[in-house]
C-alpha cells in the first residue's frame, strides 16, 4: 500500500519543505514503521507554485493504524506536522493499492 502526499508550496519555500522531509519527516515516519519510497517535484521554471509528491509504503490498513498510533505518541510528529503545515499552501493525501499487474517494488 502507498501513502501519497501531494503538497503545493511557493517556489521560494521548496527547499525548506524538502529539508523538513529529508530530516524530520524521514526520521519520524521511518521510526513509526513507514518506508520511504520517493519524493518528486514539479518544475519551478514555469512560473507557478511547485507541487511536491512524497510517497511512503506499508503493508496494509492494519499496519497504517499501527503507524498512526506510533506517530501520535511521538512528539517529533507534532513538530513535523506543524512545520510542514506552515510551509504549504494546500495539498492532498491519498492511499493507493497497487494493481495485480504492477511491478513489485
XYZ file of N, CA, C and O in Angstrom:
420
model
N 0.845 -1.156 0.000
C 0.000 0.000 0.000
C 0.896 1.226 0.000
O 1.986 1.210 0.570
N 0.459 2.273 -0.664
C 1.220 3.515 -0.754
C 0.402 4.667 -0.186
O -0.800 4.770 -0.440
N 1.071 5.528 0.553
C 0.501 6.793 1.008
C 1.196 7.869 0.201
O 2.428 7.966 0.215
N 0.411 8.661 -0.536
C 0.974 9.704 -1.390
C 0.453 11.060 -0.931
O -0.745 11.326 -0.988
N 1.365 11.883 -0.436
C 1.050 13.259 -0.078
C 1.510 14.142 -1.212
O 2.670 14.062 -1.650
N 0.615 14.977 -1.723
C 0.952 15.934 -2.769
C 0.647 17.315 -2.205
O -0.502 17.597 -1.877
N 1.691 18.133 -2.059
C 1.506 19.444 -1.450
C 1.935 20.549 -2.409
O 2.836 20.375 -3.225
N 1.254 21.671 -2.288
C 1.553 22.851 -3.093
C 2.329 23.834 -2.217
O 1.914 24.132 -1.093
N 3.452 24.312 -2.732
C 4.265 25.285 -1.997
C 4.688 26.418 -2.927
O 4.758 26.240 -4.148
N 4.970 27.565 -2.336
C 5.529 28.663 -3.111
C 6.962 28.291 -3.487
O 7.659 27.606 -2.736
N 7.393 28.744 -4.644
C 8.706 28.378 -5.174
C 9.827 28.621 -4.168
O 10.706 27.780 -4.005
N 9.774 29.729 -3.474
C 10.862 30.058 -2.544
C 10.843 29.212 -1.264
O 11.768 29.270 -0.464
N 9.836 28.365 -1.097
C 9.752 27.518 0.092
C 10.030 26.044 -0.201
O 10.009 25.212 0.698
N 10.294 25.719 -1.454
C 10.508 24.321 -1.848
C 11.669 23.698 -1.073
O 11.528 22.617 -0.491
N 12.814 24.344 -1.065
C 13.976 23.764 -0.385
C 13.740 23.610 1.112
O 14.181 22.623 1.705
N 13.040 24.559 1.717
C 12.710 24.430 3.145
C 11.835 23.208 3.380
O 12.056 22.435 4.320
N 10.833 23.016 2.516
C 9.932 21.872 2.662
C 10.702 20.560 2.481
O 10.562 19.636 3.281
N 11.538 20.505 1.457
C 12.308 19.290 1.201
C 13.262 18.980 2.351
O 13.458 17.810 2.702
N 13.830 20.006 2.947
C 14.732 19.795 4.083
C 13.981 19.184 5.272
O 14.505 18.301 5.946
N 12.767 19.612 5.495
C 11.966 19.042 6.595
C 11.659 17.575 6.303
O 11.737 16.724 7.195
N 11.336 17.253 5.057
C 11.080 15.850 4.690
C 12.347 15.027 4.881
O 12.314 13.950 5.480
N 13.489 15.529 4.357
C 14.772 14.804 4.445
C 15.185 14.525 5.878
O 15.809 13.505 6.153
N 14.898 15.407 6.760
C 15.385 15.269 8.132
C 14.285 14.726 9.035
O 14.193 13.523 9.256
N 13.444 15.585 9.508
C 12.430 15.202 10.486
C 11.406 14.219 9.925
O 11.071 13.225 10.568
N 10.918 14.459 8.721
C 9.893 13.589 8.135
C 10.343 12.154 7.968
O 9.641 11.224 8.361
N 11.514 11.968 7.383
C 12.002 10.605 7.157
C 12.276 9.891 8.478
O 11.994 8.701 8.611
N 12.788 10.617 9.460
C 13.059 10.003 10.760
C 11.766 9.593 11.461
O 11.625 8.452 11.920
N 10.817 10.502 11.505
C 9.563 10.239 12.220
C 8.762 9.137 11.537
O 8.296 8.196 12.194
N 8.585 9.251 10.235
C 7.792 8.256 9.515
C 8.481 6.893 9.546
O 7.823 5.867 9.726
N 9.792 6.873 9.368
C 10.530 5.611 9.406
C 10.453 4.946 10.767
O 10.217 3.742 10.870
N 10.646 5.731 11.827
C 10.565 5.171 13.174
C 9.163 4.658 13.495
O 9.006 3.725 14.281
N 8.155 5.253 12.877
C 6.773 4.814 13.113
C 6.440 3.532 12.357
O 5.453 2.869 12.670
N 7.257 3.182 11.330
C 7.035 1.939 10.605
C 6.775 2.075 9.125
O 6.605 1.078 8.419
N 6.738 3.314 8.596
C 6.535 3.519 7.157
C 7.887 3.489 6.448
O 8.898 3.876 7.008
N 7.891 3.035 5.199
C 9.102 3.027 4.383
C 9.025 4.147 3.357
O 8.015 4.307 2.671
N 10.096 4.916 3.252
C 10.163 5.975 2.258
C 10.296 5.363 0.876
O 11.124 4.481 0.665
N 9.486 5.837 -0.066
C 9.538 5.339 -1.444
C 10.168 6.379 -2.364
O 11.113 6.085 -3.086
N 9.639 7.601 -2.339
C 10.148 8.610 -3.263
C 9.678 10.003 -2.883
O 8.726 10.166 -2.123
N 10.367 10.975 -3.484
C 9.973 12.376 -3.377
C 10.250 13.003 -4.736
O 11.326 12.776 -5.319
N 9.302 13.770 -5.242
C 9.456 14.403 -6.555
C 8.784 15.772 -6.528
O 7.885 16.019 -5.719
N 9.248 16.655 -7.414
C 8.654 17.988 -7.511
C 8.304 18.319 -8.959
O 8.899 17.768 -9.885
N 7.375 19.233 -9.098
C 7.146 19.819 -10.408
C 8.193 20.907 -10.613
O 8.920 21.262 -9.693
N 8.272 21.445 -11.795
C 9.301 22.433 -12.136
C 8.951 23.811 -11.578
O 7.798 24.249 -11.647
N 9.958 24.487 -11.080
C 9.776 25.875 -10.642
C 9.992 26.843 -11.802
O 9.749 28.039 -11.666
N 10.412 26.331 -12.943
C 10.769 27.181 -14.084
C 9.572 27.695 -14.869
O 9.741 28.540 -15.751
N 8.379 27.215 -14.569
C 7.216 27.622 -15.370
C 6.417 28.752 -14.738
O 5.378 29.136 -15.243
N 6.896 29.272 -13.605
C 6.261 30.435 -13.001
C 5.016 30.139 -12.192
O 4.219 31.043 -11.941
N 4.822 28.909 -11.795
C 3.679 28.527 -10.969
C 4.183 27.972 -9.647
O 5.367 27.686 -9.497
N 3.259 27.802 -8.697
C 3.635 27.140 -7.461
C 4.162 25.742 -7.784
O 3.825 25.155 -8.812
N 4.963 25.213 -6.898
C 5.555 23.893 -7.074
C 4.740 22.880 -6.282
O 4.297 23.153 -5.167
N 4.545 21.709 -6.859
C 3.906 20.595 -6.158
C 4.990 19.587 -5.795
O 5.848 19.261 -6.612
N 4.919 19.122 -4.562
C 5.859 18.128 -4.065
C 5.075 16.870 -3.734
O 4.057 16.939 -3.032
N 5.532 15.748 -4.263
C 4.886 14.463 -4.024
C 5.827 13.607 -3.173
O 6.970 13.371 -3.550
N 5.327 13.174 -2.026
C 6.103 12.316 -1.130
C 5.321 11.013 -0.958
O 4.127 11.030 -0.633
N 6.004 9.886 -1.204
C 5.352 8.580 -1.156
C 5.998 7.695 -0.101
O 7.222 7.587 -0.042
N 5.147 7.079 0.716
C 5.553 6.144 1.768
C 4.860 4.819 1.507
O 3.803 4.792 0.897
N 5.428 3.728 1.986
C 4.773 2.428 1.804
C 4.681 1.683 3.123
O 5.444 1.943 4.066
N 3.736 0.767 3.151
C 3.493 -0.126 4.279
C 2.592 -1.230 3.757
O 2.108 -1.161 2.621
N 2.374 -2.248 4.563
C 1.677 -3.443 4.075
C 0.194 -3.247 3.784
O -0.298 -3.655 2.744
N -0.530 -2.637 4.731
C -1.991 -2.569 4.610
C -2.541 -1.575 5.621
O -1.782 -0.921 6.345
N -3.871 -1.478 5.690
C -4.502 -0.544 6.625
C -4.257 -0.929 8.080
O -4.211 -0.055 8.950
N -4.076 -2.196 8.345
C -3.775 -2.635 9.715
C -2.426 -2.042 10.142
O -2.295 -1.475 11.231
N -1.427 -2.157 9.273
C -0.127 -1.571 9.599
C -0.231 -0.057 9.663
O 0.411 0.579 10.510
N -1.020 0.570 8.792
C -1.183 2.019 8.838
C -1.755 2.457 10.190
O -1.326 3.462 10.750
N -2.706 1.700 10.719
C -3.258 2.041 12.033
C -2.175 2.005 13.106
O -2.143 2.858 13.996
N -1.269 1.046 13.027
C -0.152 0.971 13.970
C 0.803 2.152 13.771
O 1.275 2.760 14.740
N 1.061 2.502 12.528
C 1.915 3.650 12.223
C 1.293 4.926 12.780
O 1.974 5.738 13.418
N 0.003 5.114 12.567
C -0.680 6.311 13.077
C -0.583 6.397 14.595
O -0.350 7.465 15.148
N -0.755 5.261 15.268
C -0.630 5.238 16.727
C 0.772 5.670 17.134
O 0.956 6.506 18.020
N 1.773 5.129 16.457
C 3.160 5.478 16.758
C 3.429 6.964 16.515
O 4.151 7.605 17.275
N 2.837 7.500 15.444
C 3.026 8.913 15.137
C 2.436 9.805 16.221
O 3.082 10.749 16.687
N 1.234 9.515 16.619
C 0.558 10.336 17.619
C 1.326 10.350 18.943
O 1.362 11.359 19.647
N 1.984 9.247 19.255
C 2.726 9.153 20.513
C 4.140 9.746 20.435
O 4.822 9.850 21.454
N 4.564 10.154 19.245
C 5.907 10.697 19.048
C 5.843 12.226 19.001
O 5.267 12.791 18.071
N 6.431 12.915 19.982
C 6.389 14.385 19.990
C 6.987 15.010 18.728
O 6.573 16.096 18.310
N 7.922 14.329 18.087
C 8.517 14.856 16.850
C 7.482 14.959 15.739
O 7.588 15.828 14.860
N 6.488 14.072 15.749
C 5.468 14.095 14.711
C 4.676 15.400 14.754
O 4.341 15.963 13.715
N 4.401 15.874 15.938
C 3.636 17.112 16.076
C 4.463 18.307 15.588
O 3.932 19.209 14.940
N 5.756 18.282 15.851
C 6.653 19.315 15.331
C 6.718 19.233 13.806
O 6.640 20.249 13.101
N 6.863 18.023 13.285
C 6.907 17.792 11.837
C 5.637 18.317 11.171
O 5.695 19.085 10.199
N 4.482 17.936 11.705
C 3.208 18.366 11.132
C 3.042 19.875 11.133
O 2.601 20.468 10.144
N 3.395 20.510 12.242
C 3.268 21.970 12.333
C 4.225 22.660 11.363
O 3.865 23.659 10.730
N 5.417 22.118 11.224
C 6.411 22.740 10.342
C 5.994 22.642 8.878
O 6.020 23.646 8.155
N 5.605 21.456 8.429
C 5.210 21.344 7.017
C 3.916 22.110 6.742
O 3.754 22.675 5.663
N 3.020 22.165 7.722
C 1.779 22.928 7.534
C 2.069 24.409 7.327
O 1.388 25.081 6.540
N 3.092 24.918 7.999
C 3.425 26.335 7.862
C 4.065 26.662 6.509
O 4.105 27.829 6.117
N 4.539 25.653 5.810
C 5.237 25.868 4.534
C 4.358 25.618 3.312
O 4.696 26.055 2.214
N 3.263 24.915 3.477
C 2.460 24.543 2.306
C 1.243 25.446 2.146
O 0.742 26.033 3.092
N 0.765 25.488 0.904
C -0.442 26.239 0.583
C -1.667 25.338 0.583
O -2.777 25.793 0.797
N -1.466 24.073 0.314
C -2.561 23.106 0.256
C -2.012 21.773 -0.184
O -0.811 21.616 -0.389
N -2.910 20.818 -0.334
C -2.463 19.520 -0.794
C -3.488 18.434 -0.574
O -4.596 18.696 -0.115
N -3.083 17.219 -0.921
C -3.959 16.060 -0.764
C -3.169 14.896 -0.182
O -1.945 14.842 -0.289
N -3.892 13.981 0.418
C -3.313 12.723 0.909
C -4.205 11.612 0.372
O -5.412 11.625 0.565
N -3.586 10.659 -0.297
C -4.326 9.535 -0.880
C -3.608 8.229 -0.564
O -2.388 8.166 -0.521
N -4.396 7.183 -0.381
C -3.878 5.830 -0.186
C -4.100 5.059 -1.474
O -5.218 5.027 -1.994
N -3.044 4.439 -1.990
C -3.119 3.676 -3.228
C -2.715 2.232 -2.966
O -1.761 1.972 -2.231
N -3.423 1.314 -3.597
C -3.083 -0.093 -3.545
C -2.657 -0.508 -4.948
O -3.397 -0.278 -5.912
N -1.463 -1.090 -5.098
C -1.005 -1.485 -6.436
C -1.964 -2.494 -7.092
O -2.548 -3.328 -6.408
N -2.088 -2.402 -8.383
C -2.883 -3.368 -9.131
C -2.083 -4.669 -9.284
O -0.868 -4.697 -9.063
N -2.764 -5.711 -9.683
C -2.114 -7.026 -9.802
C -1.021 -7.037 -10.876
O -0.098 -7.827 -10.800
N -1.109 -6.162 -11.867
C -0.109 -6.165 -12.935
C 1.015 -5.142 -12.729
O 1.880 -4.991 -13.575
N 1.020 -4.462 -11.578
C 2.101 -3.535 -11.266
C 3.351 -4.306 -10.875
O 3.256 -5.325 -10.190
N 4.517 -3.812 -11.275
C 5.737 -4.483 -10.858
C 5.930 -4.355 -9.346
O 5.543 -3.366 -8.750
N 6.513 -5.355 -8.755
C 6.797 -5.329 -7.319
C 7.908 -4.331 -7.050
O 8.822 -4.184 -7.837
N 7.833 -3.668 -5.901
C 8.895 -2.713 -5.530
C 9.719 -3.280 -4.436
O 9.337 -3.959 -3.595
